[in-house]
PDB file of C-alpha atoms in Angstrom:
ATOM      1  CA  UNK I  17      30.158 -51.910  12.391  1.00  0.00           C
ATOM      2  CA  UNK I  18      32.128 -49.369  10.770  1.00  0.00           C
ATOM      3  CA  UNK I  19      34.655 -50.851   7.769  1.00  0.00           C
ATOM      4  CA  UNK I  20      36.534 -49.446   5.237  1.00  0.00           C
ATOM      5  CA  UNK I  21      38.169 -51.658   2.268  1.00  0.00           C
ATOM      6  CA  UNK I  22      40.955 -50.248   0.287  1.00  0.00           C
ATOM      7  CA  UNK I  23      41.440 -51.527  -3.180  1.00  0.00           C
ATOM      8  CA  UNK I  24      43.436 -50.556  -6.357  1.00  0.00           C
ATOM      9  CA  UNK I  25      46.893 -51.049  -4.943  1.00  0.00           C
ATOM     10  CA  UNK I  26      50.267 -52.847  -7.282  1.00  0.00           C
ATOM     11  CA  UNK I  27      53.436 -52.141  -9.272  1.00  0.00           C
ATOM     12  CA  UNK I  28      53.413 -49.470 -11.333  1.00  0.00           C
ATOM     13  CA  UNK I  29      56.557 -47.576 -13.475  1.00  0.00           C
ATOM     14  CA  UNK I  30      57.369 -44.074 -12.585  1.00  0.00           C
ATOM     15  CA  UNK I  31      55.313 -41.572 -14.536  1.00  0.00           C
ATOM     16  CA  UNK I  32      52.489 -43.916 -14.206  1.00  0.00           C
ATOM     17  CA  UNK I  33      48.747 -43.540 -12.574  1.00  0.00           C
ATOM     18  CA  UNK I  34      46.991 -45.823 -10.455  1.00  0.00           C
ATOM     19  CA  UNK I  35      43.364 -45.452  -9.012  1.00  0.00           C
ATOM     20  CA  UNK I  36      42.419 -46.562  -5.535  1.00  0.00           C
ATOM     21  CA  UNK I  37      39.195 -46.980  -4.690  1.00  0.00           C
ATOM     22  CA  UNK I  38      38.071 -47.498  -0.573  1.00  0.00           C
ATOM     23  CA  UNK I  39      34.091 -48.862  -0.262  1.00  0.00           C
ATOM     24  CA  UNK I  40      32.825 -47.407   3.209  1.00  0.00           C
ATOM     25  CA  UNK I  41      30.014 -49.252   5.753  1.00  0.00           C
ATOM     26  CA  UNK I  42      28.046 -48.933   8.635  1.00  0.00           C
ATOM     27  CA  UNK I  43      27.810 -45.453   8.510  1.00  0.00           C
ATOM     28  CA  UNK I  44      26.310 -42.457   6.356  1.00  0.00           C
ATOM     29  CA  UNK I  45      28.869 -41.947   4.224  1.00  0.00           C
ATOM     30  CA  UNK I  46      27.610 -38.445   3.255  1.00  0.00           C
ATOM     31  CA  UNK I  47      28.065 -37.076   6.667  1.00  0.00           C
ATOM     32  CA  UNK I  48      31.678 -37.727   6.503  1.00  0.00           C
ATOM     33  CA  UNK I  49      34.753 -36.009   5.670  1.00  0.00           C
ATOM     34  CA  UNK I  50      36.966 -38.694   4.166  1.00  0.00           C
ATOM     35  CA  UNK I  51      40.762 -38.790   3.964  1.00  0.00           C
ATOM     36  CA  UNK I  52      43.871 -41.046   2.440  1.00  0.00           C
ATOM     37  CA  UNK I  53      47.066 -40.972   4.378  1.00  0.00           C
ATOM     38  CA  UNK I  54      50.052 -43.329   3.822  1.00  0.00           C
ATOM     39  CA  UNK I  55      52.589 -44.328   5.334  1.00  0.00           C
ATOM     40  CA  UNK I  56      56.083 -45.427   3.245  1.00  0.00           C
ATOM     41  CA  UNK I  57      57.654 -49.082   4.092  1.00  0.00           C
ATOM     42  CA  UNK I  58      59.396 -48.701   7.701  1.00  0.00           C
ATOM     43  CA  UNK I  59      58.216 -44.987   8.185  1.00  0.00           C
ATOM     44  CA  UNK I  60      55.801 -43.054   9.701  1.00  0.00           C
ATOM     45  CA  UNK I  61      52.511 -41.826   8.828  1.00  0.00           C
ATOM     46  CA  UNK I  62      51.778 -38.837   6.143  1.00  0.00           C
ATOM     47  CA  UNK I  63      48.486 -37.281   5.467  1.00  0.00           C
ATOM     48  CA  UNK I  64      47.740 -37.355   1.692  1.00  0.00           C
ATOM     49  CA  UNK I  65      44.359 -35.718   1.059  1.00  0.00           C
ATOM     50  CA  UNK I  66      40.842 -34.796   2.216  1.00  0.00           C
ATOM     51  CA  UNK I  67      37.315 -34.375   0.367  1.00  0.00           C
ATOM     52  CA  UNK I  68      34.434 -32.444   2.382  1.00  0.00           C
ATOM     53  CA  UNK I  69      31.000 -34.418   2.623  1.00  0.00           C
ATOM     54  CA  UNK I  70      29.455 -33.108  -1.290  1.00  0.00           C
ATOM     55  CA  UNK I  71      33.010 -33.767  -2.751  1.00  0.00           C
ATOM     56  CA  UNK I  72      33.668 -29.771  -3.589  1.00  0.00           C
ATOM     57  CA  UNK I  73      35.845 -28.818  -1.344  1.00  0.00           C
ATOM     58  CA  UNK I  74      39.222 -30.850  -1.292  1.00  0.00           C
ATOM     59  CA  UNK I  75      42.521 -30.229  -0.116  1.00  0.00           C
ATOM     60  CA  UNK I  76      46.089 -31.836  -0.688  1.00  0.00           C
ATOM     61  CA  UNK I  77      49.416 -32.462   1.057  1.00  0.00           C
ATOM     62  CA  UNK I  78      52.308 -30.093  -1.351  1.00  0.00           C
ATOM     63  CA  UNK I  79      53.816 -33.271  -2.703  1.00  0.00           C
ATOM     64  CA  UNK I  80      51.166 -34.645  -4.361  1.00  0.00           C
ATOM     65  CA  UNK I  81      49.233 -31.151  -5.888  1.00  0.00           C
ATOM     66  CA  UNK I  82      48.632 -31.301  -9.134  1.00  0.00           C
ATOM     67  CA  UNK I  83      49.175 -35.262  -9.853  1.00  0.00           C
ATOM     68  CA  UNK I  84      46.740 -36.762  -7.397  1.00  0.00           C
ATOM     69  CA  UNK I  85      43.093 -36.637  -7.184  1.00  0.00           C
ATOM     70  CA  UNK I  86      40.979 -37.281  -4.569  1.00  0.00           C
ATOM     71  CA  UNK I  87      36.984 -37.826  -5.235  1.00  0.00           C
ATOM     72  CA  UNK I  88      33.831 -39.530  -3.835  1.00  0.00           C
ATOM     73  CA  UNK I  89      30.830 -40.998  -4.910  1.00  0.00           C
ATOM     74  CA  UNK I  90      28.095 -41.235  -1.853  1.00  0.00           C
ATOM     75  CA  UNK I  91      25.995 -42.918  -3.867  1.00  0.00           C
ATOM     76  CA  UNK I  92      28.447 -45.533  -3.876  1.00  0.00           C
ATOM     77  CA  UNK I  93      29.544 -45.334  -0.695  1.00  0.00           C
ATOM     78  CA  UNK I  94      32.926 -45.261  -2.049  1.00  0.00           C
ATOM     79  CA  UNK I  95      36.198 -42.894  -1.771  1.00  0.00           C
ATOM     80  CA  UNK I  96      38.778 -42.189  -4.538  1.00  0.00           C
ATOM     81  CA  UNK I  97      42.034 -41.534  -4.792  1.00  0.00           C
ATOM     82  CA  UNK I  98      43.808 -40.875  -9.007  1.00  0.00           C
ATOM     83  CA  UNK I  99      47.433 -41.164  -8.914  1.00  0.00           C
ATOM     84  CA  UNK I 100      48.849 -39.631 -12.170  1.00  0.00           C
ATOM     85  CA  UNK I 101      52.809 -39.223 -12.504  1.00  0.00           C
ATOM     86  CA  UNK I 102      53.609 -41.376  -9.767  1.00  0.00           C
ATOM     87  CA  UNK I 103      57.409 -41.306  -8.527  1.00  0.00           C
ATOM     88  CA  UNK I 104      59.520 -43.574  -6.660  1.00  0.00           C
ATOM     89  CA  UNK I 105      59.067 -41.467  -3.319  1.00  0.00           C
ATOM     90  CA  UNK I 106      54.975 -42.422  -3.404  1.00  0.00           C
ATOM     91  CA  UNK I 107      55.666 -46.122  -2.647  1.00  0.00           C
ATOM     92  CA  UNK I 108      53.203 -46.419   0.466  1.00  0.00           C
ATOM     93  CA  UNK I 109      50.552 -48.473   1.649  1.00  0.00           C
ATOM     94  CA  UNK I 110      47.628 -45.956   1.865  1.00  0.00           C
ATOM     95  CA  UNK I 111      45.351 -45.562   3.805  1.00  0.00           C
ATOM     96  CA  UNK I 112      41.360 -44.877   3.378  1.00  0.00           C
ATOM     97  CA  UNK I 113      40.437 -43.255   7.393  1.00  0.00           C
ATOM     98  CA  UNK I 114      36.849 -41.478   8.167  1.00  0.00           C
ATOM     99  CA  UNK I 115      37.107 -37.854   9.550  1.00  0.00           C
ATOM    100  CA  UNK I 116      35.143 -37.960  13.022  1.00  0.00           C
ATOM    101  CA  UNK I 117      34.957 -34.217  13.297  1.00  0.00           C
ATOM    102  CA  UNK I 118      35.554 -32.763  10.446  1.00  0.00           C
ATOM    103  CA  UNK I 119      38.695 -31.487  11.546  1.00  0.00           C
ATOM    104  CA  UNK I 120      41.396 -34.187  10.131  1.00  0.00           C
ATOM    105  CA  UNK I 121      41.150 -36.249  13.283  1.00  0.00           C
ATOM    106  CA  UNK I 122      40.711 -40.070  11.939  1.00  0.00           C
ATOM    107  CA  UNK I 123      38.562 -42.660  14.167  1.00  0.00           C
ATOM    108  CA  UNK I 124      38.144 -45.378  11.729  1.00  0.00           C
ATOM    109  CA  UNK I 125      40.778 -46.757   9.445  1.00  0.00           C
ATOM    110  CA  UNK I 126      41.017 -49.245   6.239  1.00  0.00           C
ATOM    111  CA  UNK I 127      43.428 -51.941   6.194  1.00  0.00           C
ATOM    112  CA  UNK I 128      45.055 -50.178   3.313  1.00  0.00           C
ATOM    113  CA  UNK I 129      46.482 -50.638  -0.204  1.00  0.00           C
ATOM    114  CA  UNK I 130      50.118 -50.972  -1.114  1.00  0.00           C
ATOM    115  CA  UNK I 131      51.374 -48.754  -3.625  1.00  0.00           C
ATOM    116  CA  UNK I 132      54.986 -49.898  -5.089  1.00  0.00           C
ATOM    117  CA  UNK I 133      56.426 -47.470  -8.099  1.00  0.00           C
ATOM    118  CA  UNK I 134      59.257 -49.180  -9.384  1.00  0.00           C
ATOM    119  CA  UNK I 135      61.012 -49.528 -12.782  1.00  0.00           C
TER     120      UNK I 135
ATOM    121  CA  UNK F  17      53.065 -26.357   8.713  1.00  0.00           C
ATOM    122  CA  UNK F  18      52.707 -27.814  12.271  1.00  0.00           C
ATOM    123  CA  UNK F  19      55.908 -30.018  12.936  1.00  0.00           C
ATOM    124  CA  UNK F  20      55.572 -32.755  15.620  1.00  0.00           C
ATOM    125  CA  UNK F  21      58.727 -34.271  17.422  1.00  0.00           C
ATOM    126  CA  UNK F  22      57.841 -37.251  19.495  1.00  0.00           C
ATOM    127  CA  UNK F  23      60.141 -38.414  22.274  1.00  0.00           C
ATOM    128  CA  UNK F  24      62.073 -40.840  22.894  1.00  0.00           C
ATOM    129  CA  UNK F  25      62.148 -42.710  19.141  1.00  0.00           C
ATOM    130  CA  UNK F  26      61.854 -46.528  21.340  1.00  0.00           C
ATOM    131  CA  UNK F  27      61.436 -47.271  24.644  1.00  0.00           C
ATOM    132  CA  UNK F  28      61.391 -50.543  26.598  1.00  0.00           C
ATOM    133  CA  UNK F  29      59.546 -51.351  29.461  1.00  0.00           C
ATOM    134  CA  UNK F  30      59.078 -54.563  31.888  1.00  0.00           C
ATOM    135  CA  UNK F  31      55.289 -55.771  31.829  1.00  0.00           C
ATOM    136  CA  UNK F  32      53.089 -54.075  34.634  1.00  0.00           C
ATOM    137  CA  UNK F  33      55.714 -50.506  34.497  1.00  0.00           C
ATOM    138  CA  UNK F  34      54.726 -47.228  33.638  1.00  0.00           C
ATOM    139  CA  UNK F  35      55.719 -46.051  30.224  1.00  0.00           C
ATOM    140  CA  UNK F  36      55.554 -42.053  28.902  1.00  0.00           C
ATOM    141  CA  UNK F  37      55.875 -40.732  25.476  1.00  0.00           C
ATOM    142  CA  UNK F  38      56.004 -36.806  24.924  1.00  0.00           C
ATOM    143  CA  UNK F  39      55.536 -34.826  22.005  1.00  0.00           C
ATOM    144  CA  UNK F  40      55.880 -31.445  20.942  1.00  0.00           C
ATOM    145  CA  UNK F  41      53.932 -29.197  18.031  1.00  0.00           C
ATOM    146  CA  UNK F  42      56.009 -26.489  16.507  1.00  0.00           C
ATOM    147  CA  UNK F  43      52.982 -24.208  17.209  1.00  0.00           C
ATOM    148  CA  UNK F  44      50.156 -23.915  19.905  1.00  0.00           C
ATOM    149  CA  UNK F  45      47.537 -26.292  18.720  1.00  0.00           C
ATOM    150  CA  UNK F  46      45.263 -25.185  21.471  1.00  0.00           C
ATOM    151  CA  UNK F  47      41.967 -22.962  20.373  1.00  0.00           C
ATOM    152  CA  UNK F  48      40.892 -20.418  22.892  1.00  0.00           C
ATOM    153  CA  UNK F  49      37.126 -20.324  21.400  1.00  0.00           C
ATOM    154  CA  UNK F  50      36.027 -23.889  22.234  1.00  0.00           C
ATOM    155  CA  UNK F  51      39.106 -24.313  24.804  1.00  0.00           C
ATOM    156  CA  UNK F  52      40.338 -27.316  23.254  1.00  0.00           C
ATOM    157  CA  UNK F  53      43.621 -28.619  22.096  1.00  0.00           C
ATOM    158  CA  UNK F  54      43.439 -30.135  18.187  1.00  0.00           C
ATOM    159  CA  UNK F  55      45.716 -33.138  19.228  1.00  0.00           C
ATOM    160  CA  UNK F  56      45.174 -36.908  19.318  1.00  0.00           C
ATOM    161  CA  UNK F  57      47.073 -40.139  19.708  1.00  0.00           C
ATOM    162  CA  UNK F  58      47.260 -43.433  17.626  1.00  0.00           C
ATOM    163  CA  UNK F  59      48.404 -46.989  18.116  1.00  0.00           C
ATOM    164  CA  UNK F  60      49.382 -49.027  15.200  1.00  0.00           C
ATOM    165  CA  UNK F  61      50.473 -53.046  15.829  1.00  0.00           C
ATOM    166  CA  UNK F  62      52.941 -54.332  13.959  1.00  0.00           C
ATOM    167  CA  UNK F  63      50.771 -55.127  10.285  1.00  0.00           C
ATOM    168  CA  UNK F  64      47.975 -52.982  11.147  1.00  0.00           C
ATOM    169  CA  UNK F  65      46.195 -49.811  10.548  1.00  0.00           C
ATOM    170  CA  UNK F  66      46.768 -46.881  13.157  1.00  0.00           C
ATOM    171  CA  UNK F  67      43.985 -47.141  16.080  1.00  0.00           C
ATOM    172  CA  UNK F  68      42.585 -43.988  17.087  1.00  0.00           C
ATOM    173  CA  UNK F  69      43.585 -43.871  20.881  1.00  0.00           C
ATOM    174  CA  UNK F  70      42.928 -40.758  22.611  1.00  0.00           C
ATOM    175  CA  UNK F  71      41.890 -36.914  20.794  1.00  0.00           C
ATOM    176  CA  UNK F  72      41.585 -33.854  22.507  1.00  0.00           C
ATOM    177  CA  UNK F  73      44.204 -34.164  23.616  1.00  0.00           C
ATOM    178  CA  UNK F  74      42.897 -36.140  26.526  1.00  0.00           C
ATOM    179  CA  UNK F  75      39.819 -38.292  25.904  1.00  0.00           C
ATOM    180  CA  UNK F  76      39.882 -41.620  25.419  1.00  0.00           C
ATOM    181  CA  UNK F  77      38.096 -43.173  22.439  1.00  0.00           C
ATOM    182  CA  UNK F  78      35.585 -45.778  23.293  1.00  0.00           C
ATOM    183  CA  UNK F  79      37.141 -48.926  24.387  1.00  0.00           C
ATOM    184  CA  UNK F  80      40.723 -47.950  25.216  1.00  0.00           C
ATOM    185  CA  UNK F  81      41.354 -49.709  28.141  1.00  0.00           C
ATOM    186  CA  UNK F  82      41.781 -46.601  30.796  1.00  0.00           C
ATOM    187  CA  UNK F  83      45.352 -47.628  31.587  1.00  0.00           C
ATOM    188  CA  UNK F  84      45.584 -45.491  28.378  1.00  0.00           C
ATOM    189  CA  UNK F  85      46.344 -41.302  29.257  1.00  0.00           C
ATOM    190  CA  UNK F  86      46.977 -38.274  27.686  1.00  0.00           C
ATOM    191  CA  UNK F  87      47.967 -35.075  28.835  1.00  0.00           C
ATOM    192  CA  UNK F  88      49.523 -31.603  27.738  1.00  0.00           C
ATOM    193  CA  UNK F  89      48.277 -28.630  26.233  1.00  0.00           C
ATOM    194  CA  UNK F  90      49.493 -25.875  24.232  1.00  0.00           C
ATOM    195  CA  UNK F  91      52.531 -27.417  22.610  1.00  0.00           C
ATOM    196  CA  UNK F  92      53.635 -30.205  25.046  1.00  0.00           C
ATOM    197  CA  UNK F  93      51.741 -33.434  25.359  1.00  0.00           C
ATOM    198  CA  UNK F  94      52.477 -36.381  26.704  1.00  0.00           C
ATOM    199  CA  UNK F  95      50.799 -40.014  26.352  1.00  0.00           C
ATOM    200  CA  UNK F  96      50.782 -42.321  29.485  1.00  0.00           C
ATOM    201  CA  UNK F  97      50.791 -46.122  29.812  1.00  0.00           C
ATOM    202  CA  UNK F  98      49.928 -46.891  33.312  1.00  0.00           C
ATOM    203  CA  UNK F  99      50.806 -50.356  33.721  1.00  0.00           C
ATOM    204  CA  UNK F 100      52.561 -52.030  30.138  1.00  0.00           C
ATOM    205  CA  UNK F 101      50.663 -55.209  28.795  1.00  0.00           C
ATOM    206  CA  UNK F 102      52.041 -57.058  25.964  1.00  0.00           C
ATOM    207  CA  UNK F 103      49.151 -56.050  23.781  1.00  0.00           C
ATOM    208  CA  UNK F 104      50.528 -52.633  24.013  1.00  0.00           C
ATOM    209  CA  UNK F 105      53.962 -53.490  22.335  1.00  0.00           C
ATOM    210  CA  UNK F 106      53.107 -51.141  19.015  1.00  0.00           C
ATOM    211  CA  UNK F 107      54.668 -47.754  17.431  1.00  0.00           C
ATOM    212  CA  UNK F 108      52.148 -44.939  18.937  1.00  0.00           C
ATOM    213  CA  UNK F 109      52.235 -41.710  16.919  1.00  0.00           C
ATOM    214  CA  UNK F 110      51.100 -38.279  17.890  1.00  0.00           C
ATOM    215  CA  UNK F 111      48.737 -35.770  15.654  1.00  0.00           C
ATOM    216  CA  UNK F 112      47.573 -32.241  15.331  1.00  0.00           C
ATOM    217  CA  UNK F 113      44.682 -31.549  13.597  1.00  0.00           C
ATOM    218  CA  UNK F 114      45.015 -27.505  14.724  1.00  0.00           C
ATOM    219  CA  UNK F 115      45.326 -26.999  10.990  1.00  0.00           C
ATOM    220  CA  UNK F 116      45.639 -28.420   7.074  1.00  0.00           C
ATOM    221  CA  UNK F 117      47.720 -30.359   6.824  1.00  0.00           C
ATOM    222  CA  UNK F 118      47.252 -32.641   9.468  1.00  0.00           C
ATOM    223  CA  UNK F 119      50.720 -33.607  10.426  1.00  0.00           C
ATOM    224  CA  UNK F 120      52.318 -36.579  12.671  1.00  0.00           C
ATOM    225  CA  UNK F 121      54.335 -37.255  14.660  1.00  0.00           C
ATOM    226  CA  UNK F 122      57.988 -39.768  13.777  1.00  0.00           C
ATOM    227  CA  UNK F 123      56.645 -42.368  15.975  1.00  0.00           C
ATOM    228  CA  UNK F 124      57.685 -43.870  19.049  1.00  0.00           C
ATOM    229  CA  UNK F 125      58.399 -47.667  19.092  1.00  0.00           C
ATOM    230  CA  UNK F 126      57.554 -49.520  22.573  1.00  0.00           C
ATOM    231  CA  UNK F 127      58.592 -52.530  23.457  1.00  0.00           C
ATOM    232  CA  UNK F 128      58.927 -55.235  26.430  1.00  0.00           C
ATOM    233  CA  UNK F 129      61.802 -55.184  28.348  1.00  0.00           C
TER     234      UNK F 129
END
């Protein structure tokens, strides 16, 4: 059975970073693209990141270029996400989701982490 | 980037009646090489993740019950509920996946009339 547990999640100040961590199993990790989307309280659903199956290649929704950073460790089994000068408009619960194609189309899904950036 | 405009934003419908949700991409999302359109559907219950219902626009992931449709191409789709069951009451959000970033859909709310 396929699961994916997001962890990492709380209160944080503006400016501040966060780390979120999602542990993968049932599958082979390393044949996966993996991806974090999230989704603000009452809204809809935003795609934050991906990371290709070696962790090179990597690519990021606008908003979040150049403060977040998304890794993996397949030895681990696990999926990253660094959030570094977080603002108010991050608030989320986000979401660890396995790419079944490799073409950003999500078939399994963590229960997800809630992010709150608040003074 | 791809915008995606889901209609109607809610919907109610009486248990056992048909309910339809369209959306519409900004851009064709349909690749002439492999003939396929980059779209899916998902289904997300109140306090859940999304659920992966439906990609390709039209096949159904294993285990959606087949009352479950989807239809369009190009840059109109439209999901189908054949018969509403109370297990269906959730918001249901469209996605392309044509090209980065992925991008979804508002959301459309159904519930039980």
């Amino acid at each position: 059975e396929v699961q994916l547990v997001e962890s990492g999640g709380g209160l944080v100040q503006p400016g501040g970073s966060l780390r979120l961590s999602c542990v993968a199993s049932g599958f082979t990790f390393s044949d996966f693209w993996m991806t974090w989307v999230r989704q603000a309280p009452g809204k809809g659903l935003e795609w934050v990141a991906y990371v290709k199956q070696d962790g090179r290649e990597k690519s990021y929704v606008d908003s979040v270029k150049g403060r977040f950073t998304i890794s993996r460790d397949n030895a681990r089994n696990s999926l990253y996400l660094q959030m570094n000068g977080l603002r108010v408009e991050d608030t989320a619960v986000y979401y660890c989701a396995r790419d079944a194609a490799a073409h950003n189309l999500f078939d399994y899904w963590g229960q997800g982490t809630l992010v709150t950036v608040s003074s | 980037d791809i915008v995606m405009t889901q209609s109607p934003d809610s919907l109610a419908v009486s248990l056992g009646e048909r309910a339809t949700i369209n959306c519409k991409s900004s851009q064709n999302v349909f690749y002439n090489s492999n003939n396929k359109n980059y779209f899916a559907w998902y289904q997300q219950k109140p306090g859940q993740a999304p659920k992966l219902l439906i990609y390709w626009a039209s096949t159904r992931e294993s285990g959606v019950p087949d009352r479950f449709s989807g239809s369009g191409s190009g840059t109109d789709f439209t999901l189908t509920i054949s018969s509403l069951q109370a297990e269906d009451v959730a918001v249901y959000y469209c996605q392309q996946y044509y090209s980065t970033p992925p991008t979804f859909g508002q959301g459309t709310k159904v519930e039980i009339k």
